[in-house]
Tab-separated table of C-alpha atoms in Angstrom:
chain	number	residue	atom	x	y	z
A	44	UNK	CA	114.427	121.119	38.126
A	45	UNK	CA	114.203	123.693	35.338
A	46	UNK	CA	110.420	123.270	35.191
A	47	UNK	CA	110.164	124.010	38.912
A	48	UNK	CA	112.276	127.155	38.490
A	49	UNK	CA	110.147	128.291	35.545
A	50	UNK	CA	106.932	127.664	37.459
A	51	UNK	CA	108.229	129.732	40.382
A	52	UNK	CA	109.089	132.588	38.055
A	53	UNK	CA	105.644	132.476	36.478
A	54	UNK	CA	103.924	132.390	39.856
A	55	UNK	CA	105.942	135.393	40.993
A	56	UNK	CA	105.058	137.270	37.848
A	57	UNK	CA	101.344	136.762	38.471
A	58	UNK	CA	101.492	139.064	41.492
A	59	UNK	CA	103.391	141.845	39.718
A	60	UNK	CA	101.021	144.600	38.600
A	61	UNK	CA	102.025	147.359	36.259
A	62	UNK	CA	102.427	150.815	37.756
A	63	UNK	CA	99.202	152.792	37.923
A	64	UNK	CA	96.968	149.758	38.614
A	65	UNK	CA	95.574	148.102	41.724
A	66	UNK	CA	93.976	144.699	42.251
A	67	UNK	CA	91.209	144.127	44.775
A	68	UNK	CA	91.424	140.913	46.774
A	69	UNK	CA	87.714	140.190	46.547
A	70	UNK	CA	87.195	140.638	42.825
A	71	UNK	CA	90.778	140.252	41.516
A	72	UNK	CA	89.947	143.155	39.237
A	73	UNK	CA	92.595	145.582	38.155
A	74	UNK	CA	91.683	149.159	39.035
A	75	UNK	CA	93.613	151.814	37.137
A	76	UNK	CA	95.043	154.720	39.113
A	77	UNK	CA	94.884	158.381	38.218
A	78	UNK	CA	96.173	161.597	39.754
A	79	UNK	CA	94.127	162.973	42.634
A	80	UNK	CA	93.409	166.252	40.862
A	81	UNK	CA	91.713	164.335	38.034
A	82	UNK	CA	89.326	162.684	40.505
A	83	UNK	CA	88.741	165.900	42.464
A	84	UNK	CA	85.175	166.274	43.727
A	85	UNK	CA	85.315	170.040	44.154
A	86	UNK	CA	84.789	172.672	41.464
A	87	UNK	CA	88.427	173.743	41.240
A	88	UNK	CA	90.406	174.099	38.026
A	89	UNK	CA	93.914	172.653	37.791
A	90	UNK	CA	96.875	173.515	35.586
A	91	UNK	CA	100.437	172.252	35.139
A	92	UNK	CA	99.519	168.715	36.136
A	93	UNK	CA	97.810	169.711	39.394
A	94	UNK	CA	100.625	171.968	40.563
A	95	UNK	CA	98.443	175.075	40.224
A	96	UNK	CA	94.942	175.137	41.715
A	97	UNK	CA	92.359	177.809	40.900
A	98	UNK	CA	88.708	178.372	41.612
A	99	UNK	CA	85.984	177.643	39.055
A	100	UNK	CA	85.873	181.339	38.099
A	101	UNK	CA	89.537	181.459	37.093
A	102	UNK	CA	88.594	183.269	33.868
A	103	UNK	CA	88.007	186.429	35.918
A	104	UNK	CA	91.792	186.683	36.250
A	105	UNK	CA	91.942	187.942	32.674
A	106	UNK	CA	89.702	190.890	33.554
A	107	UNK	CA	91.639	191.603	36.754
A	108	UNK	CA	94.962	191.444	34.901
A	109	UNK	CA	93.651	193.825	32.248
A	110	UNK	CA	92.356	196.334	34.816
A	111	UNK	CA	95.762	196.350	36.521
A	112	UNK	CA	98.091	195.931	33.595
A	113	UNK	CA	96.508	198.291	31.056
A	114	UNK	CA	96.869	201.556	33.048
A	115	UNK	CA	100.211	200.492	34.580
A	116	UNK	CA	101.805	199.630	31.247
A	117	UNK	CA	100.320	202.758	29.659
A	118	UNK	CA	101.949	204.845	32.361
A	119	UNK	CA	105.312	203.091	31.868
A	120	UNK	CA	105.166	203.528	28.089
A	121	UNK	CA	104.249	207.185	28.522
A	122	UNK	CA	107.253	207.703	30.796
A	123	UNK	CA	109.487	205.866	28.316
A	124	UNK	CA	108.382	208.109	25.444
A	125	UNK	CA	108.896	211.306	27.435
A	126	UNK	CA	112.132	210.142	29.058
A	127	UNK	CA	114.332	212.443	26.917
A	128	UNK	CA	112.117	215.529	27.158
A	129	UNK	CA	112.715	216.286	30.813
A	130	UNK	CA	115.107	215.192	33.507
A	131	UNK	CA	116.310	211.718	32.416
A	132	UNK	CA	117.302	210.738	35.953
A	133	UNK	CA	113.842	211.611	37.303
A	134	UNK	CA	112.028	209.861	34.446
A	135	UNK	CA	114.154	206.719	34.691
A	136	UNK	CA	113.503	206.514	38.439
A	137	UNK	CA	109.756	206.947	38.030
A	138	UNK	CA	109.664	204.423	35.198
A	139	UNK	CA	111.654	201.795	37.088
A	140	UNK	CA	109.635	202.186	40.285
A	141	UNK	CA	106.343	201.935	38.425
A	142	UNK	CA	107.490	198.823	36.574
A	143	UNK	CA	108.613	197.141	39.823
A	144	UNK	CA	105.286	197.931	41.502
A	145	UNK	CA	103.432	196.421	38.552
A	146	UNK	CA	105.507	193.229	38.671
A	147	UNK	CA	104.961	192.908	42.426
A	148	UNK	CA	101.230	193.359	41.967
A	149	UNK	CA	101.041	190.546	39.423
A	150	UNK	CA	103.287	188.343	41.554
A	151	UNK	CA	101.018	188.684	44.604
A	152	UNK	CA	97.983	188.110	42.375
A	153	UNK	CA	99.462	184.817	41.176
A	154	UNK	CA	100.438	183.722	44.690
A	155	UNK	CA	96.904	184.456	45.867
A	156	UNK	CA	94.961	182.753	43.093
A	157	UNK	CA	97.175	179.801	42.092
A	158	UNK	CA	97.801	178.099	45.438
A	159	UNK	CA	95.804	175.935	47.823
A	160	UNK	CA	94.001	178.397	50.136
A	161	UNK	CA	93.717	175.792	52.910
A	162	UNK	CA	91.304	173.175	51.587
A	163	UNK	CA	90.362	170.461	54.083
A	164	UNK	CA	90.372	166.996	52.465
A	165	UNK	CA	87.030	165.278	52.481
A	166	UNK	CA	86.470	162.404	54.863
A	167	UNK	CA	86.787	159.138	52.925
A	168	UNK	CA	86.261	156.805	55.886
A	169	UNK	CA	82.759	155.455	56.145
A	170	UNK	CA	80.847	155.789	59.397
A	171	UNK	CA	80.471	152.475	61.204
A	172	UNK	CA	77.215	151.332	62.698
A	173	UNK	CA	77.320	150.076	66.290
A	174	UNK	CA	73.950	149.066	67.623
A	175	UNK	CA	73.142	150.196	71.105
A	176	UNK	CA	75.963	152.727	71.269
A	177	UNK	CA	75.259	156.123	72.745
A	178	UNK	CA	77.025	159.283	71.679
A	179	UNK	CA	78.981	161.126	74.348
A	180	UNK	CA	78.914	164.451	72.574
A	181	UNK	CA	78.418	167.711	74.404
A	182	UNK	CA	75.101	169.364	75.120
A	183	UNK	CA	74.996	170.942	71.674
A	184	UNK	CA	72.936	168.163	70.041
A	185	UNK	CA	71.138	169.896	67.238
A	186	UNK	CA	69.953	167.303	64.775
A	187	UNK	CA	69.512	167.694	61.076
A	188	UNK	CA	66.563	169.789	59.951
A	189	UNK	CA	63.544	168.518	58.062
A	190	UNK	CA	65.485	168.334	54.793
A	191	UNK	CA	67.621	165.477	56.127
A	192	UNK	CA	65.386	163.703	58.644
A	193	UNK	CA	67.289	160.400	58.521
A	194	UNK	CA	70.740	161.757	59.342
A	195	UNK	CA	71.536	161.064	63.004
A	196	UNK	CA	74.946	162.713	63.185
A	197	UNK	CA	74.753	165.850	65.394
A	198	UNK	CA	74.836	168.977	63.295
A	199	UNK	CA	77.013	170.850	65.803
A	200	UNK	CA	79.318	170.148	68.697
A	201	UNK	CA	81.119	172.350	71.184
A	202	UNK	CA	84.841	172.983	71.477
A	203	UNK	CA	86.684	175.448	73.678
A	204	UNK	CA	88.927	178.167	72.253
A	205	UNK	CA	90.660	180.581	74.648
A	206	UNK	CA	88.063	179.808	77.283
A	207	UNK	CA	85.115	180.420	74.952
A	208	UNK	CA	82.669	177.800	73.723
A	209	UNK	CA	82.670	177.563	69.938
A	210	UNK	CA	80.189	175.546	67.935
A	211	UNK	CA	81.687	173.553	65.086
A	212	UNK	CA	79.347	172.291	62.384
A	213	UNK	CA	79.166	168.992	60.601
A	214	UNK	CA	79.555	169.342	56.839
A	215	UNK	CA	77.171	167.072	54.966
A	216	UNK	CA	79.227	167.449	51.782
A	217	UNK	CA	82.715	166.773	53.159
A	218	UNK	CA	81.480	164.413	55.943
A	219	UNK	CA	83.507	165.975	58.740
A	220	UNK	CA	83.264	168.463	61.570
A	221	UNK	CA	84.753	171.714	60.389
A	222	UNK	CA	87.555	173.229	62.453
A	223	UNK	CA	86.801	176.565	64.126
A	224	UNK	CA	86.813	179.459	61.635
A	225	UNK	CA	86.469	177.031	58.724
A	226	UNK	CA	83.548	177.196	56.326
A	227	UNK	CA	82.301	175.460	53.202
A	228	UNK	CA	82.675	177.540	50.055
A	229	UNK	CA	79.603	176.976	47.894
A	230	UNK	CA	81.468	178.176	44.791
A	231	UNK	CA	84.491	175.871	45.081
A	232	UNK	CA	82.515	173.175	46.962
A	233	UNK	CA	85.257	172.657	49.550
A	234	UNK	CA	85.647	173.176	53.274
A	235	UNK	CA	88.420	175.734	53.775
A	236	UNK	CA	90.456	176.552	56.888
A	237	UNK	CA	90.059	180.060	58.314
A	238	UNK	CA	87.724	180.971	55.483
A	239	UNK	CA	87.595	184.703	54.780
A	240	UNK	CA	85.630	184.956	51.534
A	241	UNK	CA	85.616	183.853	47.932
A	242	UNK	CA	87.049	186.648	45.818
A	243	UNK	CA	85.699	186.737	42.242
A	244	UNK	CA	88.492	189.123	41.190
A	245	UNK	CA	91.219	186.550	41.882
A	246	UNK	CA	89.050	183.506	41.179
A	247	UNK	CA	89.951	181.786	44.440
A	248	UNK	CA	88.955	181.400	48.081
A	249	UNK	CA	90.778	183.721	50.446
A	250	UNK	CA	91.681	181.687	53.492
A	251	UNK	CA	94.443	180.542	55.797
A	252	UNK	CA	97.215	179.795	53.305
A	253	UNK	CA	96.828	182.724	50.875
A	254	UNK	CA	95.453	185.520	53.070
A	255	UNK	CA	98.892	187.188	53.603
A	256	UNK	CA	99.433	187.284	49.832
A	257	UNK	CA	95.939	188.704	49.342
A	258	UNK	CA	96.723	191.535	51.771
A	259	UNK	CA	99.938	192.222	49.867
A	260	UNK	CA	98.053	192.135	46.562
A	261	UNK	CA	95.402	194.692	47.468
A	262	UNK	CA	97.980	196.866	49.275
A	263	UNK	CA	100.260	196.871	46.231
A	264	UNK	CA	97.289	197.630	43.984
A	265	UNK	CA	96.431	200.635	46.158
A	266	UNK	CA	100.035	201.868	46.093
A	267	UNK	CA	100.157	201.415	42.324
A	268	UNK	CA	96.985	203.486	41.872
A	269	UNK	CA	98.328	206.262	44.099
A	270	UNK	CA	101.697	206.132	42.345
A	271	UNK	CA	100.234	206.519	38.857
A	272	UNK	CA	97.803	209.193	40.061
A	273	UNK	CA	100.478	211.335	41.733
A	274	UNK	CA	103.115	211.139	39.023
A	275	UNK	CA	100.577	211.698	36.256
A	276	UNK	CA	99.757	215.010	37.960
A	277	UNK	CA	103.450	215.782	38.341
A	278	UNK	CA	103.997	215.141	34.637
A	279	UNK	CA	101.249	217.641	33.808
A	280	UNK	CA	102.537	220.280	36.197
A	281	UNK	CA	106.148	219.984	34.988
A	282	UNK	CA	105.154	220.814	31.418
A	283	UNK	CA	105.367	224.492	30.419
A	284	UNK	CA	102.227	226.519	29.802
A	285	UNK	CA	98.842	226.707	31.466
A	286	UNK	CA	97.465	223.590	33.131
A	287	UNK	CA	94.247	223.411	31.101
A	288	UNK	CA	96.107	223.713	27.824
A	289	UNK	CA	98.599	221.077	28.962
A	290	UNK	CA	95.768	218.720	29.894
A	291	UNK	CA	94.206	219.144	26.466
A	292	UNK	CA	97.459	218.048	24.835
A	293	UNK	CA	98.311	215.235	27.287
A	294	UNK	CA	95.097	213.191	27.176
A	295	UNK	CA	96.864	210.021	28.342
A	296	UNK	CA	97.818	211.536	31.693
A	297	UNK	CA	94.279	212.869	32.178
A	298	UNK	CA	92.766	209.432	31.529
A	299	UNK	CA	95.206	207.833	33.963
A	300	UNK	CA	94.350	210.413	36.628
A	301	UNK	CA	90.604	209.810	36.292
A	302	UNK	CA	90.974	206.028	36.158
A	303	UNK	CA	93.243	205.738	39.196
A	304	UNK	CA	91.130	208.236	41.168
A	305	UNK	CA	88.055	206.040	40.724
A	306	UNK	CA	89.928	202.754	41.257
A	307	UNK	CA	91.664	203.818	44.454
A	308	UNK	CA	88.326	204.275	46.219
A	309	UNK	CA	87.455	200.632	45.647
A	310	UNK	CA	90.794	198.926	46.172
A	311	UNK	CA	91.878	201.405	48.832
A	312	UNK	CA	88.659	200.929	50.786
A	313	UNK	CA	89.089	197.162	50.566
A	314	UNK	CA	92.671	197.471	51.838
A	315	UNK	CA	91.624	199.598	54.827
A	316	UNK	CA	88.815	197.170	55.639
A	317	UNK	CA	91.135	194.160	55.642
A	318	UNK	CA	93.740	195.965	57.737
A	319	UNK	CA	90.945	196.553	60.253
A	320	UNK	CA	90.004	192.864	60.141
A	321	UNK	CA	93.650	191.864	60.542
A	322	UNK	CA	94.171	194.175	63.527
A	323	UNK	CA	91.104	192.733	65.287
A	324	UNK	CA	91.744	189.122	64.193
A	325	UNK	CA	88.524	188.712	62.259
A	326	UNK	CA	87.626	187.298	58.887
A	327	UNK	CA	85.184	188.851	56.451
A	328	UNK	CA	82.830	185.926	57.042
A	329	UNK	CA	82.937	186.412	60.810
A	330	UNK	CA	82.570	190.171	60.562
A	331	UNK	CA	79.361	189.968	58.562
A	332	UNK	CA	77.903	186.982	60.393
A	333	UNK	CA	78.908	187.215	64.064
A	334	UNK	CA	79.415	190.965	64.561
A	335	UNK	CA	82.260	190.806	67.087
A	336	UNK	CA	81.881	194.529	67.723
A	337	UNK	CA	78.760	193.634	69.712
A	338	UNK	CA	80.230	190.615	71.520
A	339	UNK	CA	83.586	189.262	72.589
A	340	UNK	CA	85.925	187.949	69.906
A	341	UNK	CA	87.487	184.675	71.129
A	342	UNK	CA	90.398	184.976	68.672
A	343	UNK	CA	91.498	188.526	69.513
A	344	UNK	CA	95.048	188.573	70.904
A	345	UNK	CA	96.075	192.209	70.778
A	346	UNK	CA	97.148	194.393	67.850
A	347	UNK	CA	100.772	193.247	67.548
A	348	UNK	CA	100.006	189.546	67.925
A	349	UNK	CA	97.122	189.803	65.466
A	350	UNK	CA	99.359	191.372	62.829
A	351	UNK	CA	102.134	188.888	63.586
A	352	UNK	CA	99.710	185.997	63.109
A	353	UNK	CA	98.997	187.125	59.528
A	354	UNK	CA	102.376	188.320	58.266
A	355	UNK	CA	105.003	186.522	60.350
A	356	UNK	CA	103.413	183.203	61.315
A	357	UNK	CA	104.531	180.176	59.344
A	358	UNK	CA	102.092	179.233	56.603
A	359	UNK	CA	100.987	175.648	57.260
A	360	UNK	CA	101.710	173.097	54.535
A	361	UNK	CA	98.920	172.028	52.239
A	362	UNK	CA	96.886	169.013	53.281
A	363	UNK	CA	96.455	168.044	49.640
A	364	UNK	CA	98.761	165.929	47.524
A	365	UNK	CA	97.074	166.575	44.209
A	366	UNK	CA	99.624	164.569	42.240
A	367	UNK	CA	99.217	161.457	44.363
A	368	UNK	CA	97.906	158.337	42.641
A	369	UNK	CA	94.420	157.214	43.693
A	370	UNK	CA	92.124	154.461	42.379
A	371	UNK	CA	90.017	155.702	39.501
A	372	UNK	CA	86.825	154.312	41.059
A	373	UNK	CA	87.630	155.697	44.492
A	374	UNK	CA	85.536	158.799	43.964
A	375	UNK	CA	82.423	156.892	42.940
A	376	UNK	CA	82.839	154.225	45.590
A	377	UNK	CA	82.938	156.702	48.449
A	378	UNK	CA	79.967	158.668	47.198
A	379	UNK	CA	77.798	155.598	46.614
A	380	UNK	CA	78.788	154.089	49.959
A	381	UNK	CA	77.674	157.144	51.863
A	382	UNK	CA	74.475	157.603	49.883
A	383	UNK	CA	73.443	153.957	50.083
A	384	UNK	CA	74.075	153.506	53.810
A	385	UNK	CA	73.403	156.851	55.401
A	386	UNK	CA	70.945	158.765	53.247
A	387	UNK	CA	67.305	158.795	52.394
A	388	UNK	CA	66.002	158.197	48.877
A	389	UNK	CA	66.123	161.952	48.310
A	390	UNK	CA	68.967	163.677	50.134
A	391	UNK	CA	69.486	167.434	50.216
A	392	UNK	CA	72.972	168.896	50.179
A	393	UNK	CA	72.674	171.604	52.817
A	394	UNK	CA	75.901	173.273	51.640
A	395	UNK	CA	75.131	173.418	47.930
A	396	UNK	CA	71.358	173.649	48.182
A	397	UNK	CA	70.531	170.799	45.767
A	398	UNK	CA	69.099	167.303	45.863
A	399	UNK	CA	71.176	164.151	45.668
A	400	UNK	CA	69.307	161.079	44.464
A	401	UNK	CA	69.839	157.612	45.871
A	402	UNK	CA	68.750	154.281	44.504
A	403	UNK	CA	68.809	152.422	47.804
A	404	UNK	CA	66.196	152.553	50.518
A	405	UNK	CA	66.863	154.543	53.703
A	406	UNK	CA	68.812	152.749	56.369
A	407	UNK	CA	69.445	153.372	60.012
A	408	UNK	CA	72.308	155.778	60.626
A	409	UNK	CA	75.061	155.270	63.178
A	410	UNK	CA	75.102	157.004	66.517
A	411	UNK	CA	78.900	157.060	66.414
A	412	UNK	CA	81.042	158.478	63.645
A	413	UNK	CA	84.754	157.891	63.259
A	414	UNK	CA	87.426	160.091	61.684
A	415	UNK	CA	85.050	163.018	61.257
A	416	UNK	CA	87.190	165.544	63.062
A	417	UNK	CA	89.694	167.715	61.262
A	418	UNK	CA	90.418	170.333	63.838
A	419	UNK	CA	93.783	171.974	64.376
A	420	UNK	CA	93.789	175.093	66.519
A	421	UNK	CA	97.488	175.324	67.234
A	422	UNK	CA	98.068	178.217	64.842
A	423	UNK	CA	94.991	180.221	65.813
A	424	UNK	CA	95.835	181.056	69.422
A	425	UNK	CA	98.603	180.741	71.989
A	426	UNK	CA	99.969	177.297	72.659
A	427	UNK	CA	99.633	177.891	76.370
A	428	UNK	CA	95.913	178.387	75.997
A	429	UNK	CA	95.746	175.416	73.692
A	430	UNK	CA	97.436	173.275	76.339
A	431	UNK	CA	95.006	174.450	78.968
A	432	UNK	CA	92.081	173.352	76.835
A	433	UNK	CA	93.764	170.248	75.443
A	434	UNK	CA	91.171	167.940	76.951
A	435	UNK	CA	88.383	169.893	75.328
A	436	UNK	CA	90.156	170.036	72.002
A	437	UNK	CA	90.580	166.279	71.788
A	438	UNK	CA	87.433	165.851	69.775
A	439	UNK	CA	87.989	162.212	69.134
A	440	UNK	CA	87.124	161.544	72.772
A	441	UNK	CA	83.624	162.878	72.133
A	442	UNK	CA	82.979	160.087	69.691
A	443	UNK	CA	84.395	157.164	71.652
């Protein structure tokens, strides 16, 4: 009886795997698990255990922080030194306001650069081959160019947004059809929702989830430049004596005036440009590529609704769980599966512009792809219009 009990305990212990490991049924091989951010296929940089996500050019934040912090802190120190020489109440007020503006500027910089901008997870479901099946996609059947002659997945397909036909493209890197207004960032190597641009000054993509903070960042930077410029002049004028003689003695204020005068043209012009884009419901990418001033903008909803969409709409949650546990070999398995089944011996990455080698011979590609759609338009236009075009927006029906 005791032997039977012991044998049952041993048999039950055989199926207990330690945390962080998986066992495949076919090979009975233990596969260790790691955090998703450690197996990330993009070019992003992660800190604090995957809680903070930056672009590959995160080092540019040091330069940006220096360009903002150096003149701002110099101005605050200058006001602190001179606080007893004039009106203490005035100097304390100017010092406190300048310090608060500087803190807000750095806060918005961090919120812009250290969060997920709206990255779309890559498709990890392989495309299944069904012989004899015919695709029921729309009339937009543009096949892959000469660089990828074996790929039979349509490069574009049509969806309807506010009564307009929008072409959505298939991403050869992420293996999915991009949602409207999404684009693949060649620097971060990710598809990003409502992609605006990749900003080298913040080291991050500017997109759906951090665009409001980016607007606040450049607006606060402009206000900070104007603030330092104006009160540096006031400090010169309030000193007794002729202006030129005062300027020769107060070199710090003169340097701050020149620096902020030059800087405000750049950051101020950028702020005005993005307020124009926000008021017309455009992105930088769309403005330079599609030129909506020459044709109708399908996303334009009126000035108030456009501004409300940026500042008062709820920011959607991130689609990434970077601290989730995934199999360590998951990244390699997916890549090899796609390359071996659906690629030629030399495959070009149309997004990144490079070649991807493959050891296997070319195989026939499927006419039907599953789980390639990642399209959510509910936050980009009125729900009433979305309901009207619900049939057209159900992209999965195109592939069945």
